[in-house]
């Protein structure tokens, strides 16, 4: 059995998950190997091409990888495909640390957004955007400039007693494509042999990484453009963007939509949200980092 800590949770796992912080051995959630058969489920509340939701259970499956059942925010049951070689079992890890963990966190009451975050000026600054827009690349280059990583790919948020949003740190690594990794490889290491089947590599970002939660100070919605710059968004635009990038909006559309809307509205009311226009050219990254530093440190 392996023991880890992420998103404020102690996690036990029968599957080794390289690149995670060690845990205490007193788990809040557990990952186990076992039988999973979504075909036996009838009356699903939500059903998609590779997922279904029934009561407190979420089923996910991938043809060449395996099937997973996430139950009540406490147990993840994993059944790898029968002919998966030992050397191929590493392909399970990106799915367990990505969509599976997102589902578990949602079940535990987190507002889960598809985004990355670093710590700037004693608070978390987050980046949301569609796949390929540069969330992880932006985060790793700020990390390279001395700003500690808070989380990559999964932005897990809860609200404290004062109603302020708090980000719970995830894993001390960032997923990058080969080109982005080449740009920062002098400042990070590949956590071999973790390499996703879509070609991304897990890169170390553990320097000054802390498991302590951070108050969320600012959110940037990343969009591709012709120049680098930050601009304001109307409140309605902010809310729509947050809902669009939330896990609940993608899978739990018919079951927890109201709760998700309330959480997103509370977030908009307590955090400054900006549009961050970026240019996809590595030569412009120093300018991008400078723009974010200047804007996020300002009032």
PDB file of C-alpha atoms in Angstrom:
ATOM      1  CA  UNK A   1       0.000   0.000   0.000  1.00  0.00           C
ATOM      2  CA  UNK A   2       1.201   3.526  -0.841  1.00  0.00           C
ATOM      3  CA  UNK A   3       0.238   6.687   1.048  1.00  0.00           C
ATOM      4  CA  UNK A   4      -0.017  10.174  -0.439  1.00  0.00           C
ATOM      5  CA  UNK A   5      -1.363  13.646   0.261  1.00  0.00           C
ATOM      6  CA  UNK A   6      -3.053  15.955  -2.253  1.00  0.00           C
ATOM      7  CA  UNK A   7      -5.837  18.553  -2.194  1.00  0.00           C
ATOM      8  CA  UNK A   8      -5.867  18.455   1.602  1.00  0.00           C
ATOM      9  CA  UNK A   9      -6.673  14.734   1.580  1.00  0.00           C
ATOM     10  CA  UNK A  10      -4.758  11.739   2.840  1.00  0.00           C
ATOM     11  CA  UNK A  11      -4.935   9.039   0.155  1.00  0.00           C
ATOM     12  CA  UNK A  12      -4.015   5.355   0.270  1.00  0.00           C
ATOM     13  CA  UNK A  13      -3.426   3.558  -3.012  1.00  0.00           C
ATOM     14  CA  UNK A  14      -2.754   0.011  -4.162  1.00  0.00           C
ATOM     15  CA  UNK A  15      -1.255   1.596  -7.288  1.00  0.00           C
ATOM     16  CA  UNK A  16       2.016   3.501  -7.032  1.00  0.00           C
ATOM     17  CA  UNK A  17       1.593   7.146  -8.071  1.00  0.00           C
ATOM     18  CA  UNK A  18       5.056   8.672  -8.657  1.00  0.00           C
ATOM     19  CA  UNK A  19       5.551  12.379  -8.173  1.00  0.00           C
ATOM     20  CA  UNK A  20       3.069  12.824  -5.302  1.00  0.00           C
ATOM     21  CA  UNK A  21       3.703  14.065  -1.770  1.00  0.00           C
ATOM     22  CA  UNK A  22       3.957  11.350   0.880  1.00  0.00           C
ATOM     23  CA  UNK A  23       0.991  10.931   3.206  1.00  0.00           C
ATOM     24  CA  UNK A  24       0.583   9.960   6.845  1.00  0.00           C
ATOM     25  CA  UNK A  25      -1.118   6.574   6.446  1.00  0.00           C
ATOM     26  CA  UNK A  26      -4.499   7.694   7.817  1.00  0.00           C
ATOM     27  CA  UNK A  27      -6.513   7.960   4.580  1.00  0.00           C
ATOM     28  CA  UNK A  28      -9.568  10.081   3.813  1.00  0.00           C
ATOM     29  CA  UNK A  29      -9.851   8.338   0.435  1.00  0.00           C
ATOM     30  CA  UNK A  30      -8.498   5.110  -1.001  1.00  0.00           C
ATOM     31  CA  UNK A  31      -7.638   3.727  -4.431  1.00  0.00           C
ATOM     32  CA  UNK A  32      -8.073  -0.034  -4.733  1.00  0.00           C
ATOM     33  CA  UNK A  33      -7.956  -2.697  -7.454  1.00  0.00           C
ATOM     34  CA  UNK A  34     -11.211  -4.536  -8.109  1.00  0.00           C
ATOM     35  CA  UNK A  35     -13.990  -5.404 -10.537  1.00  0.00           C
ATOM     36  CA  UNK A  36     -15.865  -2.565 -12.258  1.00  0.00           C
ATOM     37  CA  UNK A  37     -18.727  -3.242 -14.689  1.00  0.00           C
ATOM     38  CA  UNK A  38     -20.743  -0.212 -15.888  1.00  0.00           C
ATOM     39  CA  UNK A  39     -22.854  -2.455 -18.142  1.00  0.00           C
ATOM     40  CA  UNK A  40     -24.651  -3.771 -15.059  1.00  0.00           C
ATOM     41  CA  UNK A  41     -25.923  -0.304 -14.129  1.00  0.00           C
ATOM     42  CA  UNK A  42     -29.472   0.648 -15.061  1.00  0.00           C
ATOM     43  CA  UNK A  43     -31.276   3.925 -14.554  1.00  0.00           C
ATOM     44  CA  UNK A  44     -28.194   6.133 -14.849  1.00  0.00           C
ATOM     45  CA  UNK A  45     -28.893   9.797 -14.093  1.00  0.00           C
ATOM     46  CA  UNK A  46     -26.257  10.964 -16.585  1.00  0.00           C
ATOM     47  CA  UNK A  47     -24.632   8.900 -19.328  1.00  0.00           C
ATOM     48  CA  UNK A  48     -21.973   9.728 -21.910  1.00  0.00           C
ATOM     49  CA  UNK A  49     -19.662   7.914 -24.300  1.00  0.00           C
ATOM     50  CA  UNK A  50     -17.226   6.880 -21.559  1.00  0.00           C
ATOM     51  CA  UNK A  51     -18.964   7.783 -18.300  1.00  0.00           C
ATOM     52  CA  UNK A  52     -22.153   7.437 -16.330  1.00  0.00           C
ATOM     53  CA  UNK A  53     -23.463   8.698 -12.993  1.00  0.00           C
ATOM     54  CA  UNK A  54     -25.773   6.722 -10.704  1.00  0.00           C
ATOM     55  CA  UNK A  55     -26.537   7.905  -7.157  1.00  0.00           C
ATOM     56  CA  UNK A  56     -23.187   8.417  -5.382  1.00  0.00           C
ATOM     57  CA  UNK A  57     -21.161   6.546  -8.010  1.00  0.00           C
ATOM     58  CA  UNK A  58     -19.362   7.783 -11.108  1.00  0.00           C
ATOM     59  CA  UNK A  59     -18.089   5.293 -13.680  1.00  0.00           C
ATOM     60  CA  UNK A  60     -15.345   6.175 -16.181  1.00  0.00           C
ATOM     61  CA  UNK A  61     -13.768   3.894 -18.760  1.00  0.00           C
ATOM     62  CA  UNK A  62     -11.151   3.973 -21.511  1.00  0.00           C
ATOM     63  CA  UNK A  63     -10.928   1.102 -24.020  1.00  0.00           C
ATOM     64  CA  UNK A  64      -7.154   0.611 -23.895  1.00  0.00           C
ATOM     65  CA  UNK A  65      -6.665   1.487 -20.217  1.00  0.00           C
ATOM     66  CA  UNK A  66      -9.437   0.190 -17.974  1.00  0.00           C
ATOM     67  CA  UNK A  67     -12.535   1.035 -15.930  1.00  0.00           C
ATOM     68  CA  UNK A  68     -12.926   3.082 -12.757  1.00  0.00           C
ATOM     69  CA  UNK A  69     -15.689   3.542 -10.192  1.00  0.00           C
ATOM     70  CA  UNK A  70     -15.587   6.595  -7.884  1.00  0.00           C
ATOM     71  CA  UNK A  71     -17.869   6.158  -4.867  1.00  0.00           C
ATOM     72  CA  UNK A  72     -19.040   8.856  -2.458  1.00  0.00           C
ATOM     73  CA  UNK A  73     -15.783  10.795  -2.489  1.00  0.00           C
ATOM     74  CA  UNK A  74     -14.118   8.010  -0.527  1.00  0.00           C
ATOM     75  CA  UNK A  75     -13.267   5.008  -2.715  1.00  0.00           C
ATOM     76  CA  UNK A  76     -11.827   4.653  -6.209  1.00  0.00           C
ATOM     77  CA  UNK A  77     -12.014   1.114  -7.618  1.00  0.00           C
ATOM     78  CA  UNK A  78      -9.759   0.457 -10.617  1.00  0.00           C
ATOM     79  CA  UNK A  79      -9.938  -2.459 -13.048  1.00  0.00           C
ATOM     80  CA  UNK A  80      -7.156  -2.266 -15.668  1.00  0.00           C
ATOM     81  CA  UNK A  81      -7.834  -3.972 -19.002  1.00  0.00           C
ATOM     82  CA  UNK A  82      -6.960  -7.677 -18.770  1.00  0.00           C
ATOM     83  CA  UNK A  83      -4.160  -7.621 -21.352  1.00  0.00           C
ATOM     84  CA  UNK A  84      -2.448  -4.488 -20.031  1.00  0.00           C
ATOM     85  CA  UNK A  85       1.262  -5.274 -19.673  1.00  0.00           C
ATOM     86  CA  UNK A  86       3.072  -4.256 -16.489  1.00  0.00           C
ATOM     87  CA  UNK A  87       5.073  -1.707 -18.497  1.00  0.00           C
ATOM     88  CA  UNK A  88       1.800  -0.196 -19.763  1.00  0.00           C
ATOM     89  CA  UNK A  89       0.186   0.204 -16.344  1.00  0.00           C
ATOM     90  CA  UNK A  90       1.955   3.546 -16.060  1.00  0.00           C
ATOM     91  CA  UNK A  91      -0.718   4.778 -18.529  1.00  0.00           C
ATOM     92  CA  UNK A  92      -3.294   4.511 -15.733  1.00  0.00           C
ATOM     93  CA  UNK A  93      -1.623   7.255 -13.718  1.00  0.00           C
ATOM     94  CA  UNK A  94      -2.579  10.320 -15.825  1.00  0.00           C
ATOM     95  CA  UNK A  95      -6.225   9.217 -15.703  1.00  0.00           C
ATOM     96  CA  UNK A  96      -6.175   8.572 -11.948  1.00  0.00           C
ATOM     97  CA  UNK A  97      -4.502  11.904 -11.208  1.00  0.00           C
ATOM     98  CA  UNK A  98      -6.664  13.777 -13.715  1.00  0.00           C
ATOM     99  CA  UNK A  99     -10.345  13.008 -14.411  1.00  0.00           C
ATOM    100  CA  UNK A 100     -10.702  10.407 -11.652  1.00  0.00           C
ATOM    101  CA  UNK A 101      -9.353  12.743  -8.958  1.00  0.00           C
ATOM    102  CA  UNK A 102     -11.563  15.552 -10.302  1.00  0.00           C
ATOM    103  CA  UNK A 103     -14.653  13.387  -9.843  1.00  0.00           C
ATOM    104  CA  UNK A 104     -13.646  12.385  -6.326  1.00  0.00           C
ATOM    105  CA  UNK A 105     -13.058  16.015  -5.322  1.00  0.00           C
ATOM    106  CA  UNK A 106     -16.424  17.051  -6.758  1.00  0.00           C
ATOM    107  CA  UNK A 107     -18.100  14.327  -4.722  1.00  0.00           C
ATOM    108  CA  UNK A 108     -16.415  15.758  -1.620  1.00  0.00           C
ATOM    109  CA  UNK A 109     -17.956  19.190  -2.197  1.00  0.00           C
ATOM    110  CA  UNK A 110     -15.089  21.009  -3.912  1.00  0.00           C
ATOM    111  CA  UNK A 111     -15.708  23.421  -6.747  1.00  0.00           C
ATOM    112  CA  UNK A 112     -13.437  21.829  -9.358  1.00  0.00           C
ATOM    113  CA  UNK A 113     -12.234  23.903 -12.317  1.00  0.00           C
ATOM    114  CA  UNK A 114      -9.942  22.925 -15.170  1.00  0.00           C
ATOM    115  CA  UNK A 115      -7.011  25.177 -14.405  1.00  0.00           C
ATOM    116  CA  UNK A 116      -3.545  25.718 -12.967  1.00  0.00           C
ATOM    117  CA  UNK A 117      -2.301  27.991 -10.188  1.00  0.00           C
ATOM    118  CA  UNK A 118       0.838  29.500  -8.682  1.00  0.00           C
ATOM    119  CA  UNK A 119       1.441  31.489  -5.510  1.00  0.00           C
ATOM    120  CA  UNK A 120       2.071  35.205  -5.997  1.00  0.00           C
ATOM    121  CA  UNK A 121       2.155  37.818  -3.259  1.00  0.00           C
ATOM    122  CA  UNK A 122       0.903  35.417  -0.530  1.00  0.00           C
ATOM    123  CA  UNK A 123      -2.112  34.242  -2.495  1.00  0.00           C
ATOM    124  CA  UNK A 124      -3.073  31.888  -5.316  1.00  0.00           C
ATOM    125  CA  UNK A 125      -3.353  33.167  -8.878  1.00  0.00           C
ATOM    126  CA  UNK A 126      -5.192  30.803 -11.223  1.00  0.00           C
ATOM    127  CA  UNK A 127      -5.281  30.270 -14.982  1.00  0.00           C
ATOM    128  CA  UNK A 128      -8.297  28.779 -16.757  1.00  0.00           C
ATOM    129  CA  UNK A 129      -8.695  27.990 -20.427  1.00  0.00           C
ATOM    130  CA  UNK A 130      -9.375  25.348 -23.002  1.00  0.00           C
ATOM    131  CA  UNK A 131      -6.946  22.510 -23.638  1.00  0.00           C
ATOM    132  CA  UNK A 132      -3.888  23.757 -25.488  1.00  0.00           C
ATOM    133  CA  UNK A 133      -4.372  27.408 -24.515  1.00  0.00           C
ATOM    134  CA  UNK A 134      -1.294  27.446 -22.278  1.00  0.00           C
ATOM    135  CA  UNK A 135      -2.414  27.025 -18.653  1.00  0.00           C
ATOM    136  CA  UNK A 136       0.395  24.654 -17.687  1.00  0.00           C
ATOM    137  CA  UNK A 137       2.990  26.460 -19.809  1.00  0.00           C
ATOM    138  CA  UNK A 138       2.100  29.748 -18.104  1.00  0.00           C
ATOM    139  CA  UNK A 139       2.268  28.134 -14.659  1.00  0.00           C
ATOM    140  CA  UNK A 140       5.649  26.437 -15.214  1.00  0.00           C
ATOM    141  CA  UNK A 141       7.220  29.635 -16.530  1.00  0.00           C
ATOM    142  CA  UNK A 142       6.031  31.555 -13.469  1.00  0.00           C
ATOM    143  CA  UNK A 143       7.421  28.705 -11.352  1.00  0.00           C
ATOM    144  CA  UNK A 144      10.701  29.051 -13.251  1.00  0.00           C
ATOM    145  CA  UNK A 145      10.646  32.743 -12.306  1.00  0.00           C
ATOM    146  CA  UNK A 146      10.388  31.910  -8.587  1.00  0.00           C
ATOM    147  CA  UNK A 147       6.641  31.575  -7.928  1.00  0.00           C
ATOM    148  CA  UNK A 148       5.743  28.264  -6.216  1.00  0.00           C
ATOM    149  CA  UNK A 149       3.319  25.933  -7.940  1.00  0.00           C
ATOM    150  CA  UNK A 150      -0.018  25.422  -6.196  1.00  0.00           C
ATOM    151  CA  UNK A 151      -1.707  23.044  -8.641  1.00  0.00           C
ATOM    152  CA  UNK A 152      -1.788  22.038 -12.291  1.00  0.00           C
ATOM    153  CA  UNK A 153      -4.772  20.910 -14.370  1.00  0.00           C
ATOM    154  CA  UNK A 154      -7.126  20.551 -11.376  1.00  0.00           C
ATOM    155  CA  UNK A 155      -8.143  23.688  -9.477  1.00  0.00           C
ATOM    156  CA  UNK A 156      -9.900  22.477  -6.309  1.00  0.00           C
ATOM    157  CA  UNK A 157     -11.662  25.215  -4.330  1.00  0.00           C
ATOM    158  CA  UNK A 158     -13.574  25.426  -1.077  1.00  0.00           C
ATOM    159  CA  UNK A 159     -14.900  28.466   0.765  1.00  0.00           C
ATOM    160  CA  UNK A 160     -13.711  29.322   4.276  1.00  0.00           C
ATOM    161  CA  UNK A 161     -15.822  30.587   7.187  1.00  0.00           C
ATOM    162  CA  UNK A 162     -15.623  34.126   5.790  1.00  0.00           C
ATOM    163  CA  UNK A 163     -16.913  32.932   2.416  1.00  0.00           C
ATOM    164  CA  UNK A 164     -13.555  33.454   0.696  1.00  0.00           C
ATOM    165  CA  UNK A 165     -12.314  30.898  -1.862  1.00  0.00           C
ATOM    166  CA  UNK A 166      -9.345  28.754  -0.874  1.00  0.00           C
ATOM    167  CA  UNK A 167      -7.281  26.657  -3.320  1.00  0.00           C
ATOM    168  CA  UNK A 168      -6.017  23.282  -2.102  1.00  0.00           C
ATOM    169  CA  UNK A 169      -2.603  22.325  -3.531  1.00  0.00           C
ATOM    170  CA  UNK A 170      -2.522  19.289  -5.783  1.00  0.00           C
ATOM    171  CA  UNK A 171       0.640  17.582  -7.040  1.00  0.00           C
ATOM    172  CA  UNK A 172       4.174  19.050  -7.209  1.00  0.00           C
ATOM    173  CA  UNK A 173       4.448  18.546 -10.958  1.00  0.00           C
ATOM    174  CA  UNK A 174       3.181  20.033 -14.213  1.00  0.00           C
ATOM    175  CA  UNK A 175       2.125  18.274 -17.426  1.00  0.00           C
ATOM    176  CA  UNK A 176       3.807  19.774 -20.488  1.00  0.00           C
ATOM    177  CA  UNK A 177       4.018  18.954 -24.153  1.00  0.00           C
ATOM    178  CA  UNK A 178       7.477  18.298 -25.572  1.00  0.00           C
ATOM    179  CA  UNK A 179       7.959  21.839 -26.940  1.00  0.00           C
ATOM    180  CA  UNK A 180       7.008  23.498 -23.636  1.00  0.00           C
ATOM    181  CA  UNK A 181       9.269  21.126 -21.748  1.00  0.00           C
ATOM    182  CA  UNK A 182      12.199  21.892 -24.057  1.00  0.00           C
ATOM    183  CA  UNK A 183      11.780  25.585 -23.187  1.00  0.00           C
ATOM    184  CA  UNK A 184      12.082  25.028 -19.407  1.00  0.00           C
ATOM    185  CA  UNK A 185      14.104  21.806 -19.174  1.00  0.00           C
ATOM    186  CA  UNK A 186      17.041  23.600 -17.571  1.00  0.00           C
ATOM    187  CA  UNK A 187      14.821  24.378 -14.571  1.00  0.00           C
ATOM    188  CA  UNK A 188      12.824  21.165 -14.119  1.00  0.00           C
ATOM    189  CA  UNK A 189      13.147  17.420 -14.523  1.00  0.00           C
ATOM    190  CA  UNK A 190      10.957  14.839 -16.202  1.00  0.00           C
ATOM    191  CA  UNK A 191       9.453  12.551 -13.577  1.00  0.00           C
ATOM    192  CA  UNK A 192      10.303   9.448 -15.552  1.00  0.00           C
ATOM    193  CA  UNK A 193       8.684   7.305 -16.679  1.00  0.00           C
ATOM    194  CA  UNK A 194       5.407   9.262 -16.419  1.00  0.00           C
ATOM    195  CA  UNK A 195       4.528  10.207 -19.965  1.00  0.00           C
ATOM    196  CA  UNK A 196       0.898  10.394 -21.021  1.00  0.00           C
ATOM    197  CA  UNK A 197      -0.483   8.565 -24.040  1.00  0.00           C
ATOM    198  CA  UNK A 198      -1.230  11.956 -25.632  1.00  0.00           C
ATOM    199  CA  UNK A 199       2.450  12.879 -25.492  1.00  0.00           C
ATOM    200  CA  UNK A 200       2.692  15.064 -22.397  1.00  0.00           C
ATOM    201  CA  UNK A 201       5.405  14.615 -19.785  1.00  0.00           C
ATOM    202  CA  UNK A 202       5.162  15.096 -16.020  1.00  0.00           C
ATOM    203  CA  UNK A 203       7.771  17.677 -14.996  1.00  0.00           C
ATOM    204  CA  UNK A 204       8.988  18.329 -11.468  1.00  0.00           C
ATOM    205  CA  UNK A 205       7.846  21.583  -9.830  1.00  0.00           C
ATOM    206  CA  UNK A 206       8.451  20.685  -6.193  1.00  0.00           C
ATOM    207  CA  UNK A 207      10.676  23.584  -5.148  1.00  0.00           C
ATOM    208  CA  UNK A 208       8.902  25.496  -2.338  1.00  0.00           C
ATOM    209  CA  UNK A 209       5.773  23.420  -2.929  1.00  0.00           C
ATOM    210  CA  UNK A 210       3.558  23.507   0.155  1.00  0.00           C
ATOM    211  CA  UNK A 211       0.467  21.426   0.986  1.00  0.00           C
ATOM    212  CA  UNK A 212      -1.076  24.389   2.822  1.00  0.00           C
ATOM    213  CA  UNK A 213      -4.212  25.954   1.243  1.00  0.00           C
ATOM    214  CA  UNK A 214      -3.982  29.400  -0.341  1.00  0.00           C
ATOM    215  CA  UNK A 215      -6.608  32.119  -0.594  1.00  0.00           C
ATOM    216  CA  UNK A 216      -7.491  32.631  -4.250  1.00  0.00           C
ATOM    217  CA  UNK A 217      -6.729  36.238  -5.221  1.00  0.00           C
ATOM    218  CA  UNK A 218      -7.142  36.349  -8.983  1.00  0.00           C
ATOM    219  CA  UNK A 219      -8.315  34.274 -11.950  1.00  0.00           C
ATOM    220  CA  UNK A 220      -7.140  34.727 -15.521  1.00  0.00           C
ATOM    221  CA  UNK A 221      -9.180  33.319 -18.412  1.00  0.00           C
ATOM    222  CA  UNK A 222      -6.589  32.530 -21.088  1.00  0.00           C
ATOM    223  CA  UNK A 223      -7.431  33.209 -24.713  1.00  0.00           C
ATOM    224  CA  UNK A 224      -5.228  33.103 -27.787  1.00  0.00           C
ATOM    225  CA  UNK A 225      -4.669  36.437 -29.481  1.00  0.00           C
ATOM    226  CA  UNK A 226      -2.342  38.663 -31.488  1.00  0.00           C
ATOM    227  CA  UNK A 227      -0.824  40.430 -28.485  1.00  0.00           C
ATOM    228  CA  UNK A 228      -0.228  39.900 -24.782  1.00  0.00           C
ATOM    229  CA  UNK A 229      -2.486  41.806 -22.435  1.00  0.00           C
ATOM    230  CA  UNK A 230      -4.954  41.769 -19.545  1.00  0.00           C
ATOM    231  CA  UNK A 231      -8.476  43.165 -19.764  1.00  0.00           C
ATOM    232  CA  UNK A 232     -11.613  43.286 -17.629  1.00  0.00           C
ATOM    233  CA  UNK A 233     -14.627  41.034 -18.101  1.00  0.00           C
ATOM    234  CA  UNK A 234     -18.213  41.819 -17.206  1.00  0.00           C
ATOM    235  CA  UNK A 235     -19.629  39.917 -14.216  1.00  0.00           C
ATOM    236  CA  UNK A 236     -21.919  37.876 -16.454  1.00  0.00           C
ATOM    237  CA  UNK A 237     -18.981  36.921 -18.680  1.00  0.00           C
ATOM    238  CA  UNK A 238     -17.002  35.902 -15.576  1.00  0.00           C
ATOM    239  CA  UNK A 239     -19.784  33.602 -14.393  1.00  0.00           C
ATOM    240  CA  UNK A 240     -20.283  32.000 -17.800  1.00  0.00           C
ATOM    241  CA  UNK A 241     -16.544  31.350 -18.158  1.00  0.00           C
ATOM    242  CA  UNK A 242     -16.262  29.744 -14.725  1.00  0.00           C
ATOM    243  CA  UNK A 243     -19.252  27.469 -15.346  1.00  0.00           C
ATOM    244  CA  UNK A 244     -17.834  26.503 -18.734  1.00  0.00           C
ATOM    245  CA  UNK A 245     -14.538  25.388 -17.149  1.00  0.00           C
ATOM    246  CA  UNK A 246     -16.079  23.538 -14.197  1.00  0.00           C
ATOM    247  CA  UNK A 247     -16.095  19.749 -13.923  1.00  0.00           C
ATOM    248  CA  UNK A 248     -19.720  19.738 -12.806  1.00  0.00           C
ATOM    249  CA  UNK A 249     -20.791  21.418 -16.028  1.00  0.00           C
ATOM    250  CA  UNK A 250     -19.174  18.668 -18.105  1.00  0.00           C
ATOM    251  CA  UNK A 251     -20.477  15.525 -16.425  1.00  0.00           C
ATOM    252  CA  UNK A 252     -22.913  16.377 -13.622  1.00  0.00           C
ATOM    253  CA  UNK A 253     -25.114  18.623 -15.737  1.00  0.00           C
ATOM    254  CA  UNK A 254     -28.431  17.213 -14.557  1.00  0.00           C
ATOM    255  CA  UNK A 255     -27.549  16.372 -10.953  1.00  0.00           C
ATOM    256  CA  UNK A 256     -25.578  19.179  -9.274  1.00  0.00           C
ATOM    257  CA  UNK A 257     -26.016  22.093 -11.663  1.00  0.00           C
ATOM    258  CA  UNK A 258     -27.700  24.366  -9.106  1.00  0.00           C
ATOM    259  CA  UNK A 259     -24.977  23.861  -6.488  1.00  0.00           C
ATOM    260  CA  UNK A 260     -22.292  24.434  -9.110  1.00  0.00           C
ATOM    261  CA  UNK A 261     -23.944  27.684 -10.225  1.00  0.00           C
ATOM    262  CA  UNK A 262     -24.066  28.946  -6.623  1.00  0.00           C
ATOM    263  CA  UNK A 263     -20.385  28.125  -6.067  1.00  0.00           C
ATOM    264  CA  UNK A 264     -19.319  29.820  -9.310  1.00  0.00           C
ATOM    265  CA  UNK A 265     -21.373  32.919  -8.435  1.00  0.00           C
ATOM    266  CA  UNK A 266     -19.768  33.043  -4.983  1.00  0.00           C
ATOM    267  CA  UNK A 267     -16.359  32.805  -6.613  1.00  0.00           C
ATOM    268  CA  UNK A 268     -17.078  35.671  -9.002  1.00  0.00           C
ATOM    269  CA  UNK A 269     -18.226  37.827  -6.075  1.00  0.00           C
ATOM    270  CA  UNK A 270     -14.975  37.291  -4.177  1.00  0.00           C
ATOM    271  CA  UNK A 271     -12.205  37.091  -6.783  1.00  0.00           C
ATOM    272  CA  UNK A 272     -11.061  39.420  -9.528  1.00  0.00           C
ATOM    273  CA  UNK A 273     -11.422  37.701 -12.899  1.00  0.00           C
ATOM    274  CA  UNK A 274      -9.491  38.946 -15.919  1.00  0.00           C
ATOM    275  CA  UNK A 275      -9.087  37.945 -19.539  1.00  0.00           C
ATOM    276  CA  UNK A 276      -5.450  37.133 -20.324  1.00  0.00           C
ATOM    277  CA  UNK A 277      -4.693  37.324 -24.018  1.00  0.00           C
ATOM    278  CA  UNK A 278      -1.538  35.439 -24.958  1.00  0.00           C
ATOM    279  CA  UNK A 279       0.560  34.890 -28.057  1.00  0.00           C
ATOM    280  CA  UNK A 280       1.648  31.309 -28.675  1.00  0.00           C
ATOM    281  CA  UNK A 281       5.339  31.996 -29.190  1.00  0.00           C
ATOM    282  CA  UNK A 282       8.039  30.994 -26.710  1.00  0.00           C
ATOM    283  CA  UNK A 283       9.998  34.165 -27.423  1.00  0.00           C
ATOM    284  CA  UNK A 284       7.100  36.133 -25.893  1.00  0.00           C
ATOM    285  CA  UNK A 285       7.035  34.208 -22.597  1.00  0.00           C
ATOM    286  CA  UNK A 286       9.237  36.699 -20.665  1.00  0.00           C
ATOM    287  CA  UNK A 287       6.781  39.450 -21.637  1.00  0.00           C
ATOM    288  CA  UNK A 288       3.837  37.251 -20.570  1.00  0.00           C
ATOM    289  CA  UNK A 289       5.393  36.587 -17.176  1.00  0.00           C
ATOM    290  CA  UNK A 290       6.034  40.301 -16.708  1.00  0.00           C
ATOM    291  CA  UNK A 291       2.441  41.237 -17.569  1.00  0.00           C
ATOM    292  CA  UNK A 292       1.067  38.705 -15.074  1.00  0.00           C
ATOM    293  CA  UNK A 293       3.492  39.817 -12.351  1.00  0.00           C
ATOM    294  CA  UNK A 294       2.554  43.474 -12.775  1.00  0.00           C
ATOM    295  CA  UNK A 295      -1.187  42.863 -12.909  1.00  0.00           C
ATOM    296  CA  UNK A 296      -1.448  40.283 -10.128  1.00  0.00           C
ATOM    297  CA  UNK A 297       0.628  42.290  -7.656  1.00  0.00           C
ATOM    298  CA  UNK A 298      -1.386  45.462  -8.294  1.00  0.00           C
ATOM    299  CA  UNK A 299      -4.512  46.144  -6.237  1.00  0.00           C
TER     300      UNK A 299
END
